[in-house]
Amino acid sequence: MTRAAAVLVVAACSAPACSSPATRTSGGPPSTFAAPSPLTAITLADLVGGWQWQLQTTEAGTSRVELERWRFSPVSGDPQHVAGRYIRDVEVIATDRAPFGCDQRPRYRQRAAFDVTAQLAPDDPTAFVIHETNATAEPSPCDHGFRHLGDYRGRLVGNRLTLAFDDGGQPGTETLWRADDAIAALPDAPWPTTYDLAGPWRWRTTSIDPDGNLRDETEWWEITHRNDTGLDATYRRRVTVHSPDDKPLPCAHAPSYSFDDAYVLTGEREEEHWHLHELAADPGDHPCIRATPERALDEATAEQIGDYLVVEWRGKRRQVLYRPDAAD
């Protein structure tokens, strides 16, 4: 069975939905408190501690959860500023379970860490000015990594900090809720600073074959380093074909059938990529595929992006492998 027979079924999604940073929604819980009095002065110490914001929305067949965890801490020797950092975590799930194009899975996640500095507003004793100074994104094929840095004007009322900002020319607000008032170190980014290519990888997809049958494919990869510029790999592929109406398939005398393939590969580093060559194959056997011409050994380029491995086979066939979790 050729790889060309397996056409990926991916969700139709625009570039912002699949590869651009998920943008902040300017909504949030309704404000039910009164505006602060102009006579109510604040201090930078009022900002110190942890804050949190969360929003869940559903639109266009997706469910989206946005979470921000902020922390401010005093700056030694600088009473005019406090330092801060927040981790922004956005998870998007396809409610119809159709995979997105960027990672070929029905969900993707974008995370980024933003460094900020805050001071009292020079024109208003009841407001803070917060300025983003740096941003770092978690590597992912669903995130190009670039972030526009912005500014906020914050107002504090009780355990709520309302931030006003300019979202691409449109004014927006979000309300942070006090989590704690502890003086603590700013949070580190919750993802690794380096990634190892060696170890297990997985890939799954569902497609429709030329006869209209559903075709589920799963691949289990294992990669080891041969040296700094070479690697060895194996993968096992299981294919299960299902009749769409649950009627018996003539070749199988059953509504479905399965077969397994196994492959051995070698790879060499080429600048930021790896060049993979299939060395040997142990093709599966089943009456339904015996008339299919044997697949020739293939080659591909592979690029590691964080916990993803993007593999481009000859003919522009693309796979996005991912690190397995306990469910795999």
PDB file of C-alpha atoms in Angstrom, residues 67-312:
ATOM      1  CA  LEU A  67      -5.114  31.032  31.141  1.00  0.00           C
ATOM      2  CA  GLU A  68      -2.640  33.630  32.387  1.00  0.00           C
ATOM      3  CA  ARG A  69      -0.668  33.406  35.612  1.00  0.00           C
ATOM      4  CA  TRP A  70       1.059  36.645  36.632  1.00  0.00           C
ATOM      5  CA  ARG A  71       3.575  37.430  39.376  1.00  0.00           C
ATOM      6  CA  PHE A  72       5.134  40.724  40.451  1.00  0.00           C
ATOM      7  CA  SER A  73       8.193  41.031  42.671  1.00  0.00           C
ATOM      8  CA  PRO A  74      10.142  44.019  44.084  1.00  0.00           C
ATOM      9  CA  VAL A  75      13.305  45.144  42.305  1.00  0.00           C
ATOM     10  CA  SER A  76      16.267  45.426  44.662  1.00  0.00           C
ATOM     11  CA  GLY A  77      17.583  48.974  44.742  1.00  0.00           C
ATOM     12  CA  ASP A  78      14.797  50.347  42.517  1.00  0.00           C
ATOM     13  CA  PRO A  79      11.731  51.471  44.511  1.00  0.00           C
ATOM     14  CA  GLN A  80      10.208  53.054  41.393  1.00  0.00           C
ATOM     15  CA  HIS A  81       9.544  49.725  39.626  1.00  0.00           C
ATOM     16  CA  VAL A  82       8.470  46.169  40.232  1.00  0.00           C
ATOM     17  CA  ALA A  83       9.408  43.308  37.938  1.00  0.00           C
ATOM     18  CA  GLY A  84       6.881  40.829  36.657  1.00  0.00           C
ATOM     19  CA  ARG A  85       6.373  37.818  34.457  1.00  0.00           C
ATOM     20  CA  TYR A  86       3.282  36.023  33.244  1.00  0.00           C
ATOM     21  CA  ILE A  87       2.797  32.673  31.564  1.00  0.00           C
ATOM     22  CA  ARG A  88       0.096  32.633  28.916  1.00  0.00           C
ATOM     23  CA  ASP A  89      -1.373  29.208  28.107  1.00  0.00           C
ATOM     24  CA  VAL A  90      -3.922  28.727  25.312  1.00  0.00           C
ATOM     25  CA  GLU A  91      -5.406  25.333  24.420  1.00  0.00           C
ATOM     26  CA  VAL A  92      -7.665  24.915  21.388  1.00  0.00           C
ATOM     27  CA  ILE A  93      -9.719  21.719  20.942  1.00  0.00           C
ATOM     28  CA  ALA A  94     -11.677  20.703  17.841  1.00  0.00           C
ATOM     29  CA  THR A  95     -15.110  19.776  19.155  1.00  0.00           C
ATOM     30  CA  ASP A  96     -15.715  17.539  16.121  1.00  0.00           C
ATOM     31  CA  ARG A  97     -12.371  15.731  16.758  1.00  0.00           C
ATOM     32  CA  ALA A  98     -11.085  16.627  13.278  1.00  0.00           C
ATOM     33  CA  PRO A  99      -7.308  17.272  13.417  1.00  0.00           C
ATOM     34  CA  PHE A 100      -5.788  20.677  12.832  1.00  0.00           C
ATOM     35  CA  GLY A 101      -3.346  21.061   9.967  1.00  0.00           C
ATOM     36  CA  CYS A 102      -0.453  22.351  12.070  1.00  0.00           C
ATOM     37  CA  ASP A 103       0.027  19.290  14.320  1.00  0.00           C
ATOM     38  CA  GLN A 104      -2.359  16.771  12.683  1.00  0.00           C
ATOM     39  CA  ARG A 105      -4.130  16.285  16.020  1.00  0.00           C
ATOM     40  CA  PRO A 106      -7.569  17.465  17.227  1.00  0.00           C
ATOM     41  CA  ARG A 107      -6.009  19.885  19.725  1.00  0.00           C
ATOM     42  CA  TYR A 108      -3.051  22.202  19.953  1.00  0.00           C
ATOM     43  CA  ARG A 109      -1.481  24.304  22.669  1.00  0.00           C
ATOM     44  CA  GLN A 110       0.401  27.590  22.618  1.00  0.00           C
ATOM     45  CA  ARG A 111       2.392  28.806  25.615  1.00  0.00           C
ATOM     46  CA  ALA A 112       4.500  31.921  26.048  1.00  0.00           C
ATOM     47  CA  ALA A 113       6.300  33.731  28.884  1.00  0.00           C
ATOM     48  CA  PHE A 114       6.226  37.545  29.017  1.00  0.00           C
ATOM     49  CA  ASP A 115       8.562  39.705  31.090  1.00  0.00           C
ATOM     50  CA  VAL A 116       7.067  42.983  32.296  1.00  0.00           C
ATOM     51  CA  THR A 117       7.987  45.972  34.382  1.00  0.00           C
ATOM     52  CA  ALA A 118       5.501  48.134  36.295  1.00  0.00           C
ATOM     53  CA  GLN A 119       5.507  51.596  37.790  1.00  0.00           C
ATOM     54  CA  LEU A 120       2.997  54.116  39.073  1.00  0.00           C
ATOM     55  CA  ALA A 121       1.343  56.104  36.310  1.00  0.00           C
ATOM     56  CA  PRO A 122       2.968  59.561  36.247  1.00  0.00           C
ATOM     57  CA  ASP A 123      -0.368  61.208  35.394  1.00  0.00           C
ATOM     58  CA  ASP A 124      -2.684  59.279  37.734  1.00  0.00           C
ATOM     59  CA  PRO A 125      -2.011  58.243  41.371  1.00  0.00           C
ATOM     60  CA  THR A 126      -4.672  55.523  41.114  1.00  0.00           C
ATOM     61  CA  ALA A 127      -3.162  53.642  38.142  1.00  0.00           C
ATOM     62  CA  PHE A 128      -0.185  51.493  37.188  1.00  0.00           C
ATOM     63  CA  VAL A 129       1.645  51.456  33.874  1.00  0.00           C
ATOM     64  CA  ILE A 130       2.825  47.969  32.894  1.00  0.00           C
ATOM     65  CA  HIS A 131       5.217  47.480  29.963  1.00  0.00           C
ATOM     66  CA  GLU A 132       6.085  44.161  28.303  1.00  0.00           C
ATOM     67  CA  THR A 133       9.842  43.923  27.734  1.00  0.00           C
ATOM     68  CA  ASN A 134      10.372  40.419  26.334  1.00  0.00           C
ATOM     69  CA  ALA A 135       8.459  37.329  25.215  1.00  0.00           C
ATOM     70  CA  THR A 136       9.498  33.723  24.673  1.00  0.00           C
ATOM     71  CA  ALA A 137       7.214  31.090  23.126  1.00  0.00           C
ATOM     72  CA  GLU A 138       7.287  27.314  23.529  1.00  0.00           C
ATOM     73  CA  PRO A 139       8.502  25.690  20.284  1.00  0.00           C
ATOM     74  CA  SER A 140       5.598  24.207  18.334  1.00  0.00           C
ATOM     75  CA  PRO A 141       4.549  23.716  14.687  1.00  0.00           C
ATOM     76  CA  CYS A 142       1.326  25.491  15.699  1.00  0.00           C
ATOM     77  CA  ASP A 143       3.139  28.658  16.789  1.00  0.00           C
ATOM     78  CA  HIS A 144       5.528  30.807  14.755  1.00  0.00           C
ATOM     79  CA  GLY A 145       6.917  32.141  18.042  1.00  0.00           C
ATOM     80  CA  PHE A 146       6.674  35.885  17.392  1.00  0.00           C
ATOM     81  CA  ARG A 147       4.839  38.075  19.887  1.00  0.00           C
ATOM     82  CA  HIS A 148       4.003  41.772  19.711  1.00  0.00           C
ATOM     83  CA  LEU A 149       4.944  43.476  22.973  1.00  0.00           C
ATOM     84  CA  GLY A 150       2.381  45.815  24.507  1.00  0.00           C
ATOM     85  CA  ASP A 151       1.547  48.133  27.373  1.00  0.00           C
ATOM     86  CA  TYR A 152      -1.205  48.091  29.970  1.00  0.00           C
ATOM     87  CA  ARG A 153      -2.797  50.578  32.307  1.00  0.00           C
ATOM     88  CA  GLY A 154      -3.852  48.834  35.481  1.00  0.00           C
ATOM     89  CA  ARG A 155      -6.375  49.785  38.143  1.00  0.00           C
ATOM     90  CA  LEU A 156      -6.602  47.985  41.454  1.00  0.00           C
ATOM     91  CA  VAL A 157      -9.832  47.455  43.364  1.00  0.00           C
ATOM     92  CA  GLY A 158      -9.719  44.982  46.220  1.00  0.00           C
ATOM     93  CA  ASN A 159      -8.483  41.623  44.955  1.00  0.00           C
ATOM     94  CA  ARG A 160      -8.981  42.531  41.300  1.00  0.00           C
ATOM     95  CA  LEU A 161      -6.564  44.186  38.900  1.00  0.00           C
ATOM     96  CA  THR A 162      -8.158  45.440  35.689  1.00  0.00           C
ATOM     97  CA  LEU A 163      -5.775  45.882  32.760  1.00  0.00           C
ATOM     98  CA  ALA A 164      -6.666  48.071  29.789  1.00  0.00           C
ATOM     99  CA  PHE A 165      -4.723  47.520  26.573  1.00  0.00           C
ATOM    100  CA  ASP A 166      -4.753  48.166  22.848  1.00  0.00           C
ATOM    101  CA  ASP A 167      -5.482  44.955  20.924  1.00  0.00           C
ATOM    102  CA  GLY A 168      -4.521  45.720  17.323  1.00  0.00           C
ATOM    103  CA  GLY A 169      -6.187  49.119  17.355  1.00  0.00           C
ATOM    104  CA  GLN A 170      -9.168  47.958  19.409  1.00  0.00           C
ATOM    105  CA  PRO A 171      -9.338  48.766  23.142  1.00  0.00           C
ATOM    106  CA  GLY A 172      -9.635  45.738  25.407  1.00  0.00           C
ATOM    107  CA  THR A 173      -9.661  44.867  29.084  1.00  0.00           C
ATOM    108  CA  GLU A 174      -9.041  41.847  31.262  1.00  0.00           C
ATOM    109  CA  THR A 175      -9.449  41.419  35.008  1.00  0.00           C
ATOM    110  CA  LEU A 176      -6.823  39.562  37.006  1.00  0.00           C
ATOM    111  CA  TRP A 177      -7.803  38.001  40.318  1.00  0.00           C
ATOM    112  CA  ARG A 178      -5.495  37.945  43.310  1.00  0.00           C
ATOM    113  CA  ALA A 179      -3.978  34.492  43.893  1.00  0.00           C
ATOM    114  CA  ASP A 180      -1.557  35.361  46.722  1.00  0.00           C
ATOM    115  CA  ASP A 181       0.439  38.279  48.107  1.00  0.00           C
ATOM    116  CA  ALA A 182       3.704  36.407  48.663  1.00  0.00           C
ATOM    117  CA  ILE A 183       7.082  37.816  47.677  1.00  0.00           C
ATOM    118  CA  ALA A 184       8.437  35.027  45.482  1.00  0.00           C
ATOM    119  CA  ALA A 185      10.709  34.468  42.512  1.00  0.00           C
ATOM    120  CA  LEU A 186       9.224  35.077  39.092  1.00  0.00           C
ATOM    121  CA  PRO A 187       8.069  31.816  37.417  1.00  0.00           C
ATOM    122  CA  ASP A 188      10.283  30.034  34.928  1.00  0.00           C
ATOM    123  CA  ALA A 189       8.860  29.030  31.558  1.00  0.00           C
ATOM    124  CA  PRO A 190       7.164  25.633  32.080  1.00  0.00           C
ATOM    125  CA  TRP A 191       8.814  23.945  29.096  1.00  0.00           C
ATOM    126  CA  PRO A 192      12.345  22.607  28.551  1.00  0.00           C
ATOM    127  CA  THR A 193      15.194  24.784  27.360  1.00  0.00           C
ATOM    128  CA  THR A 194      16.624  21.918  25.272  1.00  0.00           C
ATOM    129  CA  TYR A 195      15.011  18.946  23.546  1.00  0.00           C
ATOM    130  CA  ASP A 196      16.516  15.541  22.788  1.00  0.00           C
ATOM    131  CA  LEU A 197      15.630  13.827  19.533  1.00  0.00           C
ATOM    132  CA  ALA A 198      16.222  10.358  20.959  1.00  0.00           C
ATOM    133  CA  GLY A 199      13.344   8.363  22.384  1.00  0.00           C
ATOM    134  CA  PRO A 200       9.791   7.417  21.432  1.00  0.00           C
ATOM    135  CA  TRP A 201       7.536   9.304  19.005  1.00  0.00           C
ATOM    136  CA  ARG A 202       3.980   8.683  17.825  1.00  0.00           C
ATOM    137  CA  TRP A 203       1.803   9.538  14.834  1.00  0.00           C
ATOM    138  CA  ARG A 204      -1.884   8.925  14.170  1.00  0.00           C
ATOM    139  CA  THR A 205      -4.260   9.842  11.394  1.00  0.00           C
ATOM    140  CA  THR A 206      -7.634   8.928   9.919  1.00  0.00           C
ATOM    141  CA  SER A 207      -8.301   9.176   6.192  1.00  0.00           C
ATOM    142  CA  ILE A 208     -10.708   7.928   3.533  1.00  0.00           C
ATOM    143  CA  ASP A 209      -9.269   5.557   0.946  1.00  0.00           C
ATOM    144  CA  PRO A 210     -10.228   5.550  -2.777  1.00  0.00           C
ATOM    145  CA  ASP A 211     -13.005   3.009  -2.069  1.00  0.00           C
ATOM    146  CA  GLY A 212     -14.630   5.251   0.536  1.00  0.00           C
ATOM    147  CA  ASN A 213     -13.501   3.177   3.529  1.00  0.00           C
ATOM    148  CA  LEU A 214     -12.176   4.706   6.737  1.00  0.00           C
ATOM    149  CA  ARG A 215      -8.478   4.091   7.224  1.00  0.00           C
ATOM    150  CA  ASP A 216      -6.857   4.499  10.654  1.00  0.00           C
ATOM    151  CA  GLU A 217      -3.061   4.566  10.813  1.00  0.00           C
ATOM    152  CA  THR A 218      -0.816   4.607  13.873  1.00  0.00           C
ATOM    153  CA  GLU A 219       2.977   4.657  13.891  1.00  0.00           C
ATOM    154  CA  TRP A 220       5.281   3.916  16.835  1.00  0.00           C
ATOM    155  CA  TRP A 221       8.761   5.400  16.301  1.00  0.00           C
ATOM    156  CA  GLU A 222      11.940   4.899  18.304  1.00  0.00           C
ATOM    157  CA  ILE A 223      15.033   7.028  17.601  1.00  0.00           C
ATOM    158  CA  THR A 224      18.552   6.587  18.990  1.00  0.00           C
ATOM    159  CA  HIS A 225      21.711   8.656  18.469  1.00  0.00           C
ATOM    160  CA  ARG A 226      24.510   6.866  16.622  1.00  0.00           C
ATOM    161  CA  ASN A 227      26.807   9.881  17.126  1.00  0.00           C
ATOM    162  CA  ASP A 228      26.511  13.684  17.001  1.00  0.00           C
ATOM    163  CA  THR A 229      25.663  13.691  13.307  1.00  0.00           C
ATOM    164  CA  GLY A 230      23.961  10.326  12.824  1.00  0.00           C
ATOM    165  CA  LEU A 231      20.909   8.512  14.119  1.00  0.00           C
ATOM    166  CA  ASP A 232      19.153   5.166  13.808  1.00  0.00           C
ATOM    167  CA  ALA A 233      15.405   4.726  13.883  1.00  0.00           C
ATOM    168  CA  THR A 234      12.663   2.147  13.592  1.00  0.00           C
ATOM    169  CA  TYR A 235       8.938   2.494  13.305  1.00  0.00           C
ATOM    170  CA  ARG A 236       6.011   0.113  13.265  1.00  0.00           C
ATOM    171  CA  ARG A 237       2.843   1.054  11.417  1.00  0.00           C
ATOM    172  CA  ARG A 238      -0.588  -0.439  12.030  1.00  0.00           C
ATOM    173  CA  VAL A 239      -3.330   0.171   9.472  1.00  0.00           C
ATOM    174  CA  THR A 240      -6.973  -0.649  10.137  1.00  0.00           C
ATOM    175  CA  VAL A 241      -9.554  -0.264   7.354  1.00  0.00           C
ATOM    176  CA  HIS A 242     -13.246   0.028   8.300  1.00  0.00           C
ATOM    177  CA  SER A 243     -16.321  -0.271   6.133  1.00  0.00           C
ATOM    178  CA  PRO A 244     -18.238   3.041   6.485  1.00  0.00           C
ATOM    179  CA  ASP A 245     -21.602   1.266   6.732  1.00  0.00           C
ATOM    180  CA  ASP A 246     -20.344  -1.692   8.805  1.00  0.00           C
ATOM    181  CA  LYS A 247     -20.983  -4.088   5.919  1.00  0.00           C
ATOM    182  CA  PRO A 248     -18.423  -6.848   5.238  1.00  0.00           C
ATOM    183  CA  LEU A 249     -15.549  -5.922   2.963  1.00  0.00           C
ATOM    184  CA  PRO A 250     -15.375  -8.549   0.178  1.00  0.00           C
ATOM    185  CA  CYS A 251     -11.644  -9.190   0.555  1.00  0.00           C
ATOM    186  CA  ALA A 252     -11.838  -9.540   4.345  1.00  0.00           C
ATOM    187  CA  HIS A 253     -15.294 -11.143   4.783  1.00  0.00           C
ATOM    188  CA  ALA A 254     -15.616  -8.763   7.758  1.00  0.00           C
ATOM    189  CA  PRO A 255     -16.411  -5.062   8.305  1.00  0.00           C
ATOM    190  CA  SER A 256     -12.720  -4.287   8.977  1.00  0.00           C
ATOM    191  CA  TYR A 257      -9.207  -5.650   8.685  1.00  0.00           C
ATOM    192  CA  SER A 258      -5.728  -4.692   9.936  1.00  0.00           C
ATOM    193  CA  PHE A 259      -2.106  -5.214   9.002  1.00  0.00           C
ATOM    194  CA  ASP A 260       1.272  -4.142  10.419  1.00  0.00           C
ATOM    195  CA  ASP A 261       4.426  -2.872   8.687  1.00  0.00           C
ATOM    196  CA  ALA A 262       7.873  -2.350  10.180  1.00  0.00           C
ATOM    197  CA  TYR A 263      10.711  -0.139   8.908  1.00  0.00           C
ATOM    198  CA  VAL A 264      14.373   0.508   9.709  1.00  0.00           C
ATOM    199  CA  LEU A 265      15.910   3.921   8.996  1.00  0.00           C
ATOM    200  CA  THR A 266      19.164   5.803   9.257  1.00  0.00           C
ATOM    201  CA  GLY A 267      19.637   9.566   9.403  1.00  0.00           C
ATOM    202  CA  GLU A 268      22.339  12.187   8.973  1.00  0.00           C
ATOM    203  CA  ARG A 269      22.310  15.767  10.203  1.00  0.00           C
ATOM    204  CA  GLU A 270      22.098  18.463   7.527  1.00  0.00           C
ATOM    205  CA  GLU A 271      22.397  21.882   9.227  1.00  0.00           C
ATOM    206  CA  GLU A 272      19.147  22.237  11.226  1.00  0.00           C
ATOM    207  CA  HIS A 273      17.463  19.217   9.622  1.00  0.00           C
ATOM    208  CA  TRP A 274      17.931  15.458   9.448  1.00  0.00           C
ATOM    209  CA  HIS A 275      17.948  13.453   6.238  1.00  0.00           C
ATOM    210  CA  LEU A 276      16.253  10.080   6.798  1.00  0.00           C
ATOM    211  CA  HIS A 277      16.621   6.985   4.612  1.00  0.00           C
ATOM    212  CA  GLU A 278      14.572   3.824   4.927  1.00  0.00           C
ATOM    213  CA  LEU A 279      16.983   0.874   4.826  1.00  0.00           C
ATOM    214  CA  ALA A 280      14.639  -2.092   5.110  1.00  0.00           C
ATOM    215  CA  ALA A 281      10.968  -2.926   5.476  1.00  0.00           C
ATOM    216  CA  ASP A 282       8.921  -5.829   6.763  1.00  0.00           C
ATOM    217  CA  PRO A 283       5.618  -5.304   4.926  1.00  0.00           C
ATOM    218  CA  GLY A 284       2.330  -6.490   6.347  1.00  0.00           C
ATOM    219  CA  ASP A 285       0.357  -9.316   4.839  1.00  0.00           C
ATOM    220  CA  HIS A 286      -3.391  -9.561   4.370  1.00  0.00           C
ATOM    221  CA  PRO A 287      -5.601 -10.811   1.509  1.00  0.00           C
ATOM    222  CA  CYS A 288      -6.918  -7.264   1.001  1.00  0.00           C
ATOM    223  CA  ILE A 289      -3.468  -5.838   0.176  1.00  0.00           C
ATOM    224  CA  ARG A 290      -1.800  -8.706  -1.674  1.00  0.00           C
ATOM    225  CA  ALA A 291      -2.733  -7.212  -5.041  1.00  0.00           C
ATOM    226  CA  THR A 292      -1.196  -3.856  -4.071  1.00  0.00           C
ATOM    227  CA  PRO A 293       2.299  -3.201  -5.446  1.00  0.00           C
ATOM    228  CA  GLU A 294       4.967  -3.338  -2.768  1.00  0.00           C
ATOM    229  CA  ARG A 295       5.939   0.113  -1.522  1.00  0.00           C
ATOM    230  CA  ALA A 296       9.455   1.236  -2.400  1.00  0.00           C
ATOM    231  CA  LEU A 297      11.796   2.367   0.342  1.00  0.00           C
ATOM    232  CA  ASP A 298      11.452   6.100   0.908  1.00  0.00           C
ATOM    233  CA  GLU A 299      13.465   9.046   2.228  1.00  0.00           C
ATOM    234  CA  ALA A 300      12.555  12.235   4.054  1.00  0.00           C
ATOM    235  CA  THR A 301      13.808  15.328   5.825  1.00  0.00           C
ATOM    236  CA  ALA A 302      12.919  15.846   9.474  1.00  0.00           C
ATOM    237  CA  GLU A 303      12.926  18.950  11.671  1.00  0.00           C
ATOM    238  CA  GLN A 304      12.492  18.827  15.415  1.00  0.00           C
ATOM    239  CA  ILE A 305      10.321  21.632  16.832  1.00  0.00           C
ATOM    240  CA  GLY A 306      10.165  21.161  20.573  1.00  0.00           C
ATOM    241  CA  ASP A 307       8.242  17.980  21.313  1.00  0.00           C
ATOM    242  CA  TYR A 308       7.246  17.581  17.654  1.00  0.00           C
ATOM    243  CA  LEU A 309       9.106  16.068  14.726  1.00  0.00           C
ATOM    244  CA  VAL A 310       7.946  17.341  11.312  1.00  0.00           C
ATOM    245  CA  VAL A 311       8.776  14.766   8.618  1.00  0.00           C
ATOM    246  CA  GLU A 312       8.541  15.660   4.917  1.00  0.00           C
TER     247      GLU A 312
END
